PDB file of C-alpha atoms and ligand atoms in Angstrom:
ATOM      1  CA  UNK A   1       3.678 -34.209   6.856  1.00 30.00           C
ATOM      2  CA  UNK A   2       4.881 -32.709   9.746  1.00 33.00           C
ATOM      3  CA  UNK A   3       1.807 -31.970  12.170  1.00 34.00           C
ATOM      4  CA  UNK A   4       2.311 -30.925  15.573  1.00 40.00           C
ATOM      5  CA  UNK A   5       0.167 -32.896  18.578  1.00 40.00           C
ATOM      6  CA  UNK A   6      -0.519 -29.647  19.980  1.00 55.00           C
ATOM      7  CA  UNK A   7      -2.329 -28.065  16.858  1.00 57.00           C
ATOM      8  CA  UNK A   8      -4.300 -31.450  16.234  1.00 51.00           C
ATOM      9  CA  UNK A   9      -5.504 -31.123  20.000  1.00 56.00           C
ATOM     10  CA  UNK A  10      -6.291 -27.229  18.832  1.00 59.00           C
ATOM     11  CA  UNK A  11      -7.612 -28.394  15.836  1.00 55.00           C
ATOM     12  CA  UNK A  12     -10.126 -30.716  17.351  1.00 51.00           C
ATOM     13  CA  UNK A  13     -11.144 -28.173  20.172  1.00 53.00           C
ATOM     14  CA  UNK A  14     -11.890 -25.719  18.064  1.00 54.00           C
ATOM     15  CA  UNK A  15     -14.685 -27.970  16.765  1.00 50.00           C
ATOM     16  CA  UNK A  16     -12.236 -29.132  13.714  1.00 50.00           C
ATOM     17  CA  UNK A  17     -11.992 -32.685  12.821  1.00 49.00           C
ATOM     18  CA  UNK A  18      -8.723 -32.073  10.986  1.00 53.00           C
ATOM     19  CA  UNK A  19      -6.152 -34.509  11.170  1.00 67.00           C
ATOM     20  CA  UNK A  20      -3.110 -33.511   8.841  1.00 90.00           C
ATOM     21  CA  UNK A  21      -3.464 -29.504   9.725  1.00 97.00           C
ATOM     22  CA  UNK A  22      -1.927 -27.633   7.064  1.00 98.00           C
ATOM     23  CA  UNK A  23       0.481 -25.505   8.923  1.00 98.00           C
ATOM     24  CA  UNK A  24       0.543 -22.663   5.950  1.00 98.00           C
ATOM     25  CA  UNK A  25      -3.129 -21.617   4.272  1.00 98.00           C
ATOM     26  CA  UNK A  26      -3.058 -19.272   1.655  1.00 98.00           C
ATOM     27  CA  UNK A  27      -6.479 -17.372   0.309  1.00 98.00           C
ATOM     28  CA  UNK A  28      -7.654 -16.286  -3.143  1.00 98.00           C
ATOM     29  CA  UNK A  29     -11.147 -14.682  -1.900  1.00 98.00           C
ATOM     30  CA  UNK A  30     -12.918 -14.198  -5.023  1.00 98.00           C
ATOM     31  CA  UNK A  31     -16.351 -13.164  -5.744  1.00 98.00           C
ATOM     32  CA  UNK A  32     -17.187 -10.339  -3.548  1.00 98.00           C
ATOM     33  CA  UNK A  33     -18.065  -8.526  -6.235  1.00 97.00           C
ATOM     34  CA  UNK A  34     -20.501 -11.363  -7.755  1.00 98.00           C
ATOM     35  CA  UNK A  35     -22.018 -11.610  -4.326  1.00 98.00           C
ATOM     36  CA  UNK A  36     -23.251  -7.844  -4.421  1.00 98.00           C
ATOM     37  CA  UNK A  37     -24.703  -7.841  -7.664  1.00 98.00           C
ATOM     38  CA  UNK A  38     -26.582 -11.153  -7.186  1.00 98.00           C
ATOM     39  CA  UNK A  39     -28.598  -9.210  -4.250  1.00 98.00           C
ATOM     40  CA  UNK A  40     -28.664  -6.293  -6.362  1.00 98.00           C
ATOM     41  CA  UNK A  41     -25.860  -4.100  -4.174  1.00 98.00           C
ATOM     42  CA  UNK A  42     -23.153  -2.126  -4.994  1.00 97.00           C
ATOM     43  CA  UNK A  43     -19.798  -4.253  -5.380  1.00 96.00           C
ATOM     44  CA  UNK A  44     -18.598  -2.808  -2.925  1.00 96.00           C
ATOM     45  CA  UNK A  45     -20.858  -4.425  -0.161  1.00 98.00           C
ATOM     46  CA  UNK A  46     -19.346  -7.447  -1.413  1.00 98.00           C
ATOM     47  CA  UNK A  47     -16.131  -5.831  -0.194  1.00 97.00           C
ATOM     48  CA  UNK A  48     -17.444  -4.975   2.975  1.00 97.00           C
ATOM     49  CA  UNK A  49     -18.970  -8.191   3.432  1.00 98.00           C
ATOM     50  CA  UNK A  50     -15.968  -9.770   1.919  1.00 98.00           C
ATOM     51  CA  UNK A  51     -13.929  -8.007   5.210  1.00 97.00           C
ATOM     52  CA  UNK A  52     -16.207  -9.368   7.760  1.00 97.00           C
ATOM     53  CA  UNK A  53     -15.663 -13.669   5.759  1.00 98.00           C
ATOM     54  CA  UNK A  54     -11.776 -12.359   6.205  1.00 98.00           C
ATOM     55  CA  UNK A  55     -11.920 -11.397  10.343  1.00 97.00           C
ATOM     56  CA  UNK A  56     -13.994 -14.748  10.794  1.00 98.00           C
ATOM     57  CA  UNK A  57     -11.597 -16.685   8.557  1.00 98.00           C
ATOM     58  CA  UNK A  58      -8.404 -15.259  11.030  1.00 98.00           C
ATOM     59  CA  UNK A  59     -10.181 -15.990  14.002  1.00 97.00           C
ATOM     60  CA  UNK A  60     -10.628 -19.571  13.025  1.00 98.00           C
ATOM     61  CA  UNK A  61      -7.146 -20.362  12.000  1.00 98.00           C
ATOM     62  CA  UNK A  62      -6.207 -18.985  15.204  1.00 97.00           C
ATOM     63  CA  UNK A  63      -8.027 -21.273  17.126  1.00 96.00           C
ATOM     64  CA  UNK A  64      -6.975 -24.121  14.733  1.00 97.00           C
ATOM     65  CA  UNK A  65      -3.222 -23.325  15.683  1.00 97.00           C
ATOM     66  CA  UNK A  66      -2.609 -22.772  11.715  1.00 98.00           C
ATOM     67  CA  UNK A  67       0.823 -21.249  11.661  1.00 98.00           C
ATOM     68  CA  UNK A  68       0.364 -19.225   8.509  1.00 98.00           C
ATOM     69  CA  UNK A  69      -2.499 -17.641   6.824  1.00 98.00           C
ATOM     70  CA  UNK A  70      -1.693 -15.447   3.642  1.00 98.00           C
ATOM     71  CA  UNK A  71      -4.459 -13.281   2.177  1.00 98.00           C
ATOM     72  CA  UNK A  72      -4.936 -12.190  -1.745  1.00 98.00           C
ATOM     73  CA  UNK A  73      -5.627  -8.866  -0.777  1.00 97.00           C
ATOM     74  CA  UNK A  74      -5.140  -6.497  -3.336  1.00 96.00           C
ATOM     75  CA  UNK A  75      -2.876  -7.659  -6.255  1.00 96.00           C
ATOM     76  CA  UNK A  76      -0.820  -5.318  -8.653  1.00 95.00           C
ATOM     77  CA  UNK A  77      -3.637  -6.127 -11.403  1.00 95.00           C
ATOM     78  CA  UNK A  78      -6.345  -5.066  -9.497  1.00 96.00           C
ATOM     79  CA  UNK A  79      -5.031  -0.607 -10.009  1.00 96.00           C
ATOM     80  CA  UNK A  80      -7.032  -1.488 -13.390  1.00 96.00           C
ATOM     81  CA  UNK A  81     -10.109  -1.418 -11.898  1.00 96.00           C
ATOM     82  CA  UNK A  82     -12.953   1.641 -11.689  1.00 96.00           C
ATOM     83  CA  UNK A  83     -10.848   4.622  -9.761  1.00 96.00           C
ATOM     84  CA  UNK A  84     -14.171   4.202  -7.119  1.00 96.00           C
ATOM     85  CA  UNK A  85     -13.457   0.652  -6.332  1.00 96.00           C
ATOM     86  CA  UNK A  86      -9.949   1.167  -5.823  1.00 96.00           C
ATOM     87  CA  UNK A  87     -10.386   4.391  -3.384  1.00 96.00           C
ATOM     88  CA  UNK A  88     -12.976   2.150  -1.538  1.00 96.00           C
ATOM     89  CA  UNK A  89     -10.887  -0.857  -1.271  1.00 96.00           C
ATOM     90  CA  UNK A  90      -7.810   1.224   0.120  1.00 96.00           C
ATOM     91  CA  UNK A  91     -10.098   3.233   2.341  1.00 95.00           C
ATOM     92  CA  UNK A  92     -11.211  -0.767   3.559  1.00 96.00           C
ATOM     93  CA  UNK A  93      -7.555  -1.853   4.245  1.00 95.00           C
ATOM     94  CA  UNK A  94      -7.106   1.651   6.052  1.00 95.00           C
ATOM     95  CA  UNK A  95      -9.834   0.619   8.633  1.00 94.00           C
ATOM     96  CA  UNK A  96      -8.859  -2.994   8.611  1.00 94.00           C
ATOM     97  CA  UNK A  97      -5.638  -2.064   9.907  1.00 94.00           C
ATOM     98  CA  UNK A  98      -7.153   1.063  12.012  1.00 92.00           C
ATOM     99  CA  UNK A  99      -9.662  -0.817  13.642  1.00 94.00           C
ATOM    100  CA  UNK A 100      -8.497  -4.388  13.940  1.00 96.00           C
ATOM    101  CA  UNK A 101      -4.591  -4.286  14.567  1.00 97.00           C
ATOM    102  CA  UNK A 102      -4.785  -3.701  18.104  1.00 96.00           C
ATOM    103  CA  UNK A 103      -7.192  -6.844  18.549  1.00 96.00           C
ATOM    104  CA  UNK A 104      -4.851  -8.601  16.295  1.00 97.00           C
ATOM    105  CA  UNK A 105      -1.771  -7.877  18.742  1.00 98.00           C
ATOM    106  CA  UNK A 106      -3.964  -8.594  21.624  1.00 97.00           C
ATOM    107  CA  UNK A 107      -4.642 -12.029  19.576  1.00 97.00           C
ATOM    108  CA  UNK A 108      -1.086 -12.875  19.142  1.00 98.00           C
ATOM    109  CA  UNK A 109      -1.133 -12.225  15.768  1.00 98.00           C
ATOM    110  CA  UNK A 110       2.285 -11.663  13.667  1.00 98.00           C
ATOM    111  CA  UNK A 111       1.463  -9.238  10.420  1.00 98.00           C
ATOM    112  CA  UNK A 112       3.475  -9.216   7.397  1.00 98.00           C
ATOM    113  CA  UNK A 113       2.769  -7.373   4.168  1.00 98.00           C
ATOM    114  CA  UNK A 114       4.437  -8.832   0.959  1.00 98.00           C
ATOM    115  CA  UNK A 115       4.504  -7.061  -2.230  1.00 98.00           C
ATOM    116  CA  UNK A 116       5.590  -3.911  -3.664  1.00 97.00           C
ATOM    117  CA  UNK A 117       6.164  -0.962  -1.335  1.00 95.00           C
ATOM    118  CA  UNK A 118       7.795   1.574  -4.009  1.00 91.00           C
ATOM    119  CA  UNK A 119       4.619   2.957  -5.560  1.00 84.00           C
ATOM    120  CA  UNK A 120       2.100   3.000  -2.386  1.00 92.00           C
ATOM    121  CA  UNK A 121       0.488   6.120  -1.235  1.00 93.00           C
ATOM    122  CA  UNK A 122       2.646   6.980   1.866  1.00 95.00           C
ATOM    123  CA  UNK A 123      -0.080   6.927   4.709  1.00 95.00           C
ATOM    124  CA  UNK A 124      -0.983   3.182   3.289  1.00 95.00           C
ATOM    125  CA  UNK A 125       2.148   2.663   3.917  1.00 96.00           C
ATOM    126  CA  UNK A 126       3.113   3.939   6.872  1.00 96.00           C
ATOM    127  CA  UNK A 127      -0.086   2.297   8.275  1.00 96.00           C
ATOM    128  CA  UNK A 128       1.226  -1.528   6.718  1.00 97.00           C
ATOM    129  CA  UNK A 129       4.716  -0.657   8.455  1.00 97.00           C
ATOM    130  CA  UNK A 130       3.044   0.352  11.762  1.00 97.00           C
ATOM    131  CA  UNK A 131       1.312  -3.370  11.831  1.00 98.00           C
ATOM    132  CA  UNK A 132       3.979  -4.924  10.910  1.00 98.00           C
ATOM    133  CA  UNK A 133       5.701  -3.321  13.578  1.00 98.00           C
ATOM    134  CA  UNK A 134       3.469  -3.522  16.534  1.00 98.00           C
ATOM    135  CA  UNK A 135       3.484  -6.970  15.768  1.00 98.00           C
ATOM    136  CA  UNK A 136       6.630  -8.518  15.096  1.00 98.00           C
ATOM    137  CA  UNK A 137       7.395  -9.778  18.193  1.00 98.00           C
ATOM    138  CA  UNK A 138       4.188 -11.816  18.606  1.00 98.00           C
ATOM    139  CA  UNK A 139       4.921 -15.683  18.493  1.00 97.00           C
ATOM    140  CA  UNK A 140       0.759 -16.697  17.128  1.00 97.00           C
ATOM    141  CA  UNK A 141      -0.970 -16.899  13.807  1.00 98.00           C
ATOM    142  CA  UNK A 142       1.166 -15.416  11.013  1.00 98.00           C
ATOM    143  CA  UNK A 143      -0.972 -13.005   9.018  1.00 98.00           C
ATOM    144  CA  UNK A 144       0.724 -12.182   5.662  1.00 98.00           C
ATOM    145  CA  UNK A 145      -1.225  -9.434   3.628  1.00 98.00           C
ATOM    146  CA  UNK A 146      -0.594  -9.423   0.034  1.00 98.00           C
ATOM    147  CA  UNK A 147      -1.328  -6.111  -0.937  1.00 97.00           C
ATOM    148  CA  UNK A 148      -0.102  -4.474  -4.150  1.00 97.00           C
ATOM    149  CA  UNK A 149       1.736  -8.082  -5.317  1.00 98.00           C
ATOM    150  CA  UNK A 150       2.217 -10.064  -8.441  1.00 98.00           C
ATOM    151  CA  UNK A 151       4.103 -13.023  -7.816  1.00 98.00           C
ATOM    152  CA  UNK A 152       6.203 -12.497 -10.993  1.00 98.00           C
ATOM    153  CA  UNK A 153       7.059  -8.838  -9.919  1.00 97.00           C
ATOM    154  CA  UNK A 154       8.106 -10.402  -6.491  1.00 98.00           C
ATOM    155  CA  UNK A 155      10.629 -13.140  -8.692  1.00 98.00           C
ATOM    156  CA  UNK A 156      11.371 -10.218 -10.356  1.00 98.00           C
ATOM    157  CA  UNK A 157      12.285  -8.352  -7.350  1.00 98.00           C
ATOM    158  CA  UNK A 158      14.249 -11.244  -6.189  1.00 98.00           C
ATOM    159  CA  UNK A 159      16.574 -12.023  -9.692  1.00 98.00           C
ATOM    160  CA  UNK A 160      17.377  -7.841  -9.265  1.00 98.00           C
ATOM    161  CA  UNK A 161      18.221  -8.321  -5.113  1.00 98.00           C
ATOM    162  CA  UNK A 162      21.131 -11.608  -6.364  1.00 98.00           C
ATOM    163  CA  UNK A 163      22.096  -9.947  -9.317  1.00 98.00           C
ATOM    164  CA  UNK A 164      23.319  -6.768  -7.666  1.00 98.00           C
ATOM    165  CA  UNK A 165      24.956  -8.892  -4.860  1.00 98.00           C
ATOM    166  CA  UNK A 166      26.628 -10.781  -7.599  1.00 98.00           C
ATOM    167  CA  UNK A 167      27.793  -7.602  -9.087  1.00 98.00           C
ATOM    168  CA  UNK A 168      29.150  -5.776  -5.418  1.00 98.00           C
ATOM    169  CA  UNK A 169      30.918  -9.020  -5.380  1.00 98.00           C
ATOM    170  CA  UNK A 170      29.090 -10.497  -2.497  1.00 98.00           C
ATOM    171  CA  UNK A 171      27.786 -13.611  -4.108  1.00 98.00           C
ATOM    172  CA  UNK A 172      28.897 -15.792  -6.601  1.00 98.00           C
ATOM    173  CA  UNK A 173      26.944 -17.045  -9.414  1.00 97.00           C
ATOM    174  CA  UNK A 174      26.825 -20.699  -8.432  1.00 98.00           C
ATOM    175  CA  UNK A 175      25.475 -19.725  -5.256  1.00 98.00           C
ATOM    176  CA  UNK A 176      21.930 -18.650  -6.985  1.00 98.00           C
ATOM    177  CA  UNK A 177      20.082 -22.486  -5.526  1.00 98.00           C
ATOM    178  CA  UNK A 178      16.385 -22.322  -4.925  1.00 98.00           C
ATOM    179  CA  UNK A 179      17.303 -21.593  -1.542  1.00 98.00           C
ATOM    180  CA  UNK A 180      18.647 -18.528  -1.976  1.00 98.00           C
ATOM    181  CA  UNK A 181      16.126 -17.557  -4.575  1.00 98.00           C
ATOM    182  CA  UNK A 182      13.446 -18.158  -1.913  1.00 98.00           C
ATOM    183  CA  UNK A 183      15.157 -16.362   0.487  1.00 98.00           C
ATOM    184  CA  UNK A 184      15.551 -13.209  -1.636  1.00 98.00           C
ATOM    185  CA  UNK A 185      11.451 -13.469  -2.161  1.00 98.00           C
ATOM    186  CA  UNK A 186       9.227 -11.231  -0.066  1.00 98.00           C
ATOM    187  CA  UNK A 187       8.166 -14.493   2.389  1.00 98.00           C
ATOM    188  CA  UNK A 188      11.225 -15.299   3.153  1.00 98.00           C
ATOM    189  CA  UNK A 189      11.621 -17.363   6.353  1.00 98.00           C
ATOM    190  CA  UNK A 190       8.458 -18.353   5.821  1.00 98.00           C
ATOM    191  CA  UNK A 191       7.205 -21.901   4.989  1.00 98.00           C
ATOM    192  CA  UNK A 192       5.720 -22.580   1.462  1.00 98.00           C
ATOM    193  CA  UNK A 193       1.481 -22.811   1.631  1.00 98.00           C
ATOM    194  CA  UNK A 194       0.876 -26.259   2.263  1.00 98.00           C
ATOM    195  CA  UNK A 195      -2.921 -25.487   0.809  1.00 98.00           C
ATOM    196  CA  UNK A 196      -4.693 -22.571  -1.591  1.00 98.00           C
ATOM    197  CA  UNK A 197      -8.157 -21.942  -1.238  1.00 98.00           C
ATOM    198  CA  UNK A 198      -9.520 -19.760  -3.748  1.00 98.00           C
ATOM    199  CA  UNK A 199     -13.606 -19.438  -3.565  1.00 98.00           C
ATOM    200  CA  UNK A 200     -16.399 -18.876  -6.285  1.00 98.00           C
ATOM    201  CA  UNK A 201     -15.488 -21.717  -8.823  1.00 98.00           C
ATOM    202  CA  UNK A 202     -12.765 -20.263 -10.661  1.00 96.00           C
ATOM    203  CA  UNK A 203      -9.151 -22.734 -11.421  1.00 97.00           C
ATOM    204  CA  UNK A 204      -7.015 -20.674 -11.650  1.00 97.00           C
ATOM    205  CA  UNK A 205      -3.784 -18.757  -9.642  1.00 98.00           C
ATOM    206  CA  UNK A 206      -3.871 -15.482 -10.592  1.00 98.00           C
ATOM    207  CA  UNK A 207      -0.112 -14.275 -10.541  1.00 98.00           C
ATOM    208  CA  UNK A 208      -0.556 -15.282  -6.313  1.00 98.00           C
ATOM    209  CA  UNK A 209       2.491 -17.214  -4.941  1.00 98.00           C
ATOM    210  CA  UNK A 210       3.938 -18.809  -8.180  1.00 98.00           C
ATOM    211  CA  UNK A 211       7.185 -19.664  -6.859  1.00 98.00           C
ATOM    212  CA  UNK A 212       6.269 -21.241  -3.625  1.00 98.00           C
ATOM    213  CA  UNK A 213       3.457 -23.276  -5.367  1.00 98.00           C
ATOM    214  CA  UNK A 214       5.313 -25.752  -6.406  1.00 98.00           C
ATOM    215  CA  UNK A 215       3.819 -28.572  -3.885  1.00 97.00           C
ATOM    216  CA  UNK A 216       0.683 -26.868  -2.552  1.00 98.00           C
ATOM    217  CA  UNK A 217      -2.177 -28.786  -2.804  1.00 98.00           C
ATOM    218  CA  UNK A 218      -5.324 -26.860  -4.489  1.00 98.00           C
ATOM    219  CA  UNK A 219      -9.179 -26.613  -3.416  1.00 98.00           C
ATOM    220  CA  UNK A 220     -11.105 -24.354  -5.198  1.00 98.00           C
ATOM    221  CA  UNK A 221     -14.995 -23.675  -3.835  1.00 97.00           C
ATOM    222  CA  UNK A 222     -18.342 -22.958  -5.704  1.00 98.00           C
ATOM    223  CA  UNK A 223     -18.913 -20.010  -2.338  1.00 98.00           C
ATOM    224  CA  UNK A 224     -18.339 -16.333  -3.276  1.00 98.00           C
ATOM    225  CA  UNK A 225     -15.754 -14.962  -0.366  1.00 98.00           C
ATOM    226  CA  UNK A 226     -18.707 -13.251   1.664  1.00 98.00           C
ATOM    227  CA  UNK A 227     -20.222 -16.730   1.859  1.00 98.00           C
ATOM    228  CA  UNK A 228     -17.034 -18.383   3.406  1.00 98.00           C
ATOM    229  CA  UNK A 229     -17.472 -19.132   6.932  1.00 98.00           C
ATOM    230  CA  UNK A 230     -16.086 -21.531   9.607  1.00 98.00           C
ATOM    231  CA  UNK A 231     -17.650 -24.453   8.095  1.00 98.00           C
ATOM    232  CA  UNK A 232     -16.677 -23.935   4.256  1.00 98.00           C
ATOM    233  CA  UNK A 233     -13.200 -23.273   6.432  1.00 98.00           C
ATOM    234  CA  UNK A 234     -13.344 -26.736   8.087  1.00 98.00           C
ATOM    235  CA  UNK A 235     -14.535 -28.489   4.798  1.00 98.00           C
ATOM    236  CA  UNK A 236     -11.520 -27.223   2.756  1.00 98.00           C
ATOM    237  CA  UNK A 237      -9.017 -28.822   5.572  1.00 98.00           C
ATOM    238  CA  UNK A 238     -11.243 -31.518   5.694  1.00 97.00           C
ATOM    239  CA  UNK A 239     -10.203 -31.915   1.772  1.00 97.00           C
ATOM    240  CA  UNK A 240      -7.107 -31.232   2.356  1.00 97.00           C
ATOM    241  CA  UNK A 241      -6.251 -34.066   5.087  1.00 96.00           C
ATOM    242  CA  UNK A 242      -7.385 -36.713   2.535  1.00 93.00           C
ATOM    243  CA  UNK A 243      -4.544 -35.916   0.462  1.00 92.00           C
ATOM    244  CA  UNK A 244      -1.595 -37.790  -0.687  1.00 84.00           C
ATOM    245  CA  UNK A 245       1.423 -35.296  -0.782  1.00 78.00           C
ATOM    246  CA  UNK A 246       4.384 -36.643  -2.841  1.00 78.00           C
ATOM    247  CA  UNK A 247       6.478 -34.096  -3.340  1.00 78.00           C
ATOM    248  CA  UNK A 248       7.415 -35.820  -6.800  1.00 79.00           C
ATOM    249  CA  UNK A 249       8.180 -39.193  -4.976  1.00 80.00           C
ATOM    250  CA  UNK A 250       5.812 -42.260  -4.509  1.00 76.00           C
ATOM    251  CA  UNK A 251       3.577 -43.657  -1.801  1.00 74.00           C
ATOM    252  CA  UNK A 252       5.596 -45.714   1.067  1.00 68.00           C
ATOM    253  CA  UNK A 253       3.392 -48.633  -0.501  1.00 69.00           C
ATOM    254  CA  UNK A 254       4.562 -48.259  -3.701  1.00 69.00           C
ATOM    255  CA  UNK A 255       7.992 -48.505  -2.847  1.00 64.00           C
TER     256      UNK A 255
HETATM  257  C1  FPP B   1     -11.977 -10.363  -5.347  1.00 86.21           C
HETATM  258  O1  FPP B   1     -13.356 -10.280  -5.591  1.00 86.21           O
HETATM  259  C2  FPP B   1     -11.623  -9.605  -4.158  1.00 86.21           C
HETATM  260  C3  FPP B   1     -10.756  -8.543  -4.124  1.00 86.21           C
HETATM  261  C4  FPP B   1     -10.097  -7.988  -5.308  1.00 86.21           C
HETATM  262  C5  FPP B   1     -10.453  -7.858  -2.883  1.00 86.21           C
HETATM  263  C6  FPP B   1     -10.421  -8.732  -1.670  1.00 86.21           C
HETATM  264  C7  FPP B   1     -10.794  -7.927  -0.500  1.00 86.21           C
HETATM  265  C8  FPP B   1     -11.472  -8.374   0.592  1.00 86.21           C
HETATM  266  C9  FPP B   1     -11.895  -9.779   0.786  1.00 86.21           C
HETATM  267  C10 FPP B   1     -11.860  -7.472   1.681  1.00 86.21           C
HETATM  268  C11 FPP B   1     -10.761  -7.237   2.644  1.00 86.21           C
HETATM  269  C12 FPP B   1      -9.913  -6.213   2.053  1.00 86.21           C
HETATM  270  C13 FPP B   1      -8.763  -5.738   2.564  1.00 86.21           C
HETATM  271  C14 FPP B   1      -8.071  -4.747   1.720  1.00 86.21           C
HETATM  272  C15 FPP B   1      -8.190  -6.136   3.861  1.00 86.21           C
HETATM  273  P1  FPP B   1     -13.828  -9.619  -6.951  1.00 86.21           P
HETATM  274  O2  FPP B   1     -14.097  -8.176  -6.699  1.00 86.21           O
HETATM  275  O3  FPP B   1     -12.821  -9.884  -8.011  1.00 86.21           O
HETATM  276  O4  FPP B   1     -15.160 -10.391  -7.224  1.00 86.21           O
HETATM  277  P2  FPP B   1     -15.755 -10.747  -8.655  1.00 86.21           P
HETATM  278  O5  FPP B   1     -14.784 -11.686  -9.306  1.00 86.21           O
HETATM  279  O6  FPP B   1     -17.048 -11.408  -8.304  1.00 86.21           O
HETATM  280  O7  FPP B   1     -15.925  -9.462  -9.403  1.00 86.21           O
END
């Protein structure tokens, strides 16, 4: 892998003892809900508390130097839950993005929502265009929110985006490679997670990311989200340092 001598020197300043930083982290934070009831509190304090994991989390890989972080934040599923839940977890975003954007510019942070736009309530909206706005000029951590996504929604969206250039006569079939299919995918430009973390103990990906996947490695954690702090942060690149990326090839030894 690619690492950078300047984000290993981050890395290890910011207390990490990372050697092969992953340069793109992507998070499934599960469990908030789990974490309420287990003290007895509404599920949405795990939400709440879930927010606070997610503002430490950021912080962190932006003292790491991690070039990417990409956040499960809402998925297209996730409209089938209790109308309350859903009112409180837009109303969370809202001050996420109200309270913490202009910190986040201040930061150096770049913000990019992925997912579907079409059907969102137009002040969400307007609010996910403002950050991404404000912030696309900054050159630090890359924050991508997915909010209101389904990975096979965003392929989807893709196959839709080549087929009608193929039909205005401004592509040609053959020209469909995985390039171009990643291109035409709401992270475009962007490189593929080198490592998904998903927390409390469940294996599985959840319609997050399909396509670009393919060669991320995997750590899953027993911690509900809440519980995920600097140190579960360090253990899963920890993990993730130790392993032997192939890409479908062999070790150099083996050859
Ligand atoms: C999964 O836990 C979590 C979510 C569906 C929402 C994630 C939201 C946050 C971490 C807070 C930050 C939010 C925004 C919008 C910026 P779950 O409710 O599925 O937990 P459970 O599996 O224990 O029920």
């Amino acid at each position: 892998m690619n690492v950078s001598p300047d984000r290993n020197q981050q890395a290890h300043a910011a207390g990490g003892s990372c050697e092969n930083l992953p340069r793109h982290v992507a998070f499934i934070m599960d469990g908030n809900g789990r974490w309420a009831t287990a003290r007895g509190l509404p599920r949405t304090e795990g939400h709440r508390q879930g927010l606070e994991a997610l503002r430490g989390t950021i912080r962190h890989a932006g003292k790491l130097g991690i070039e990417v972080v990409t956040i499960y934040s809402f998925s297209s599923e996730n409209w089938n839950r209790p109308q309350t839940e859903v009112s409180f977890l837009m109303g969370l975003l809202r001050r996420f993005v109200q309270r913490d954007l202009s910190e986040l510019h201040d930061a150096n942070v770049r913000i990019r929502v992925i997912g579907g736009r079409e059907d969102l309530e137009k002040g969400i909206l307007a609010l996910l265009e403002e950050a991404e706005q404000l912030t696309r000029n900054n050159t630090g951590l890359n924050l991508v929110v997915a909010f209101n996504y389904g990975a096979r929604a965003e392929i989807a969206r893709a196959a839709r985006k080549l087929s009608l250039q193929v039909a205005q006569g401004h592509l040609n079939s053959e020209d469909i490679t995985e390039d171009a299919i990643s291109q035409a995918l709401d992270t475009y430009g962007l490189p593929d997670p080198d490592l998904i973390v998903r927390t409390s103990g469940e294996m599985r990906l959840s319609n997050f990311l399909l396509w670009q996947a393919a060669y991320s490695e995997f750590y899953f954690c027993e911690k509900h989200w809440p519980d995920f702090d600097e140190a579960a942060f360090d253990e899963a690149l920890s993990c993730f340092s130790n392993r032997q990326r192939r890409y479908g090839g062999l070790d150099a030894e083996a050859l």
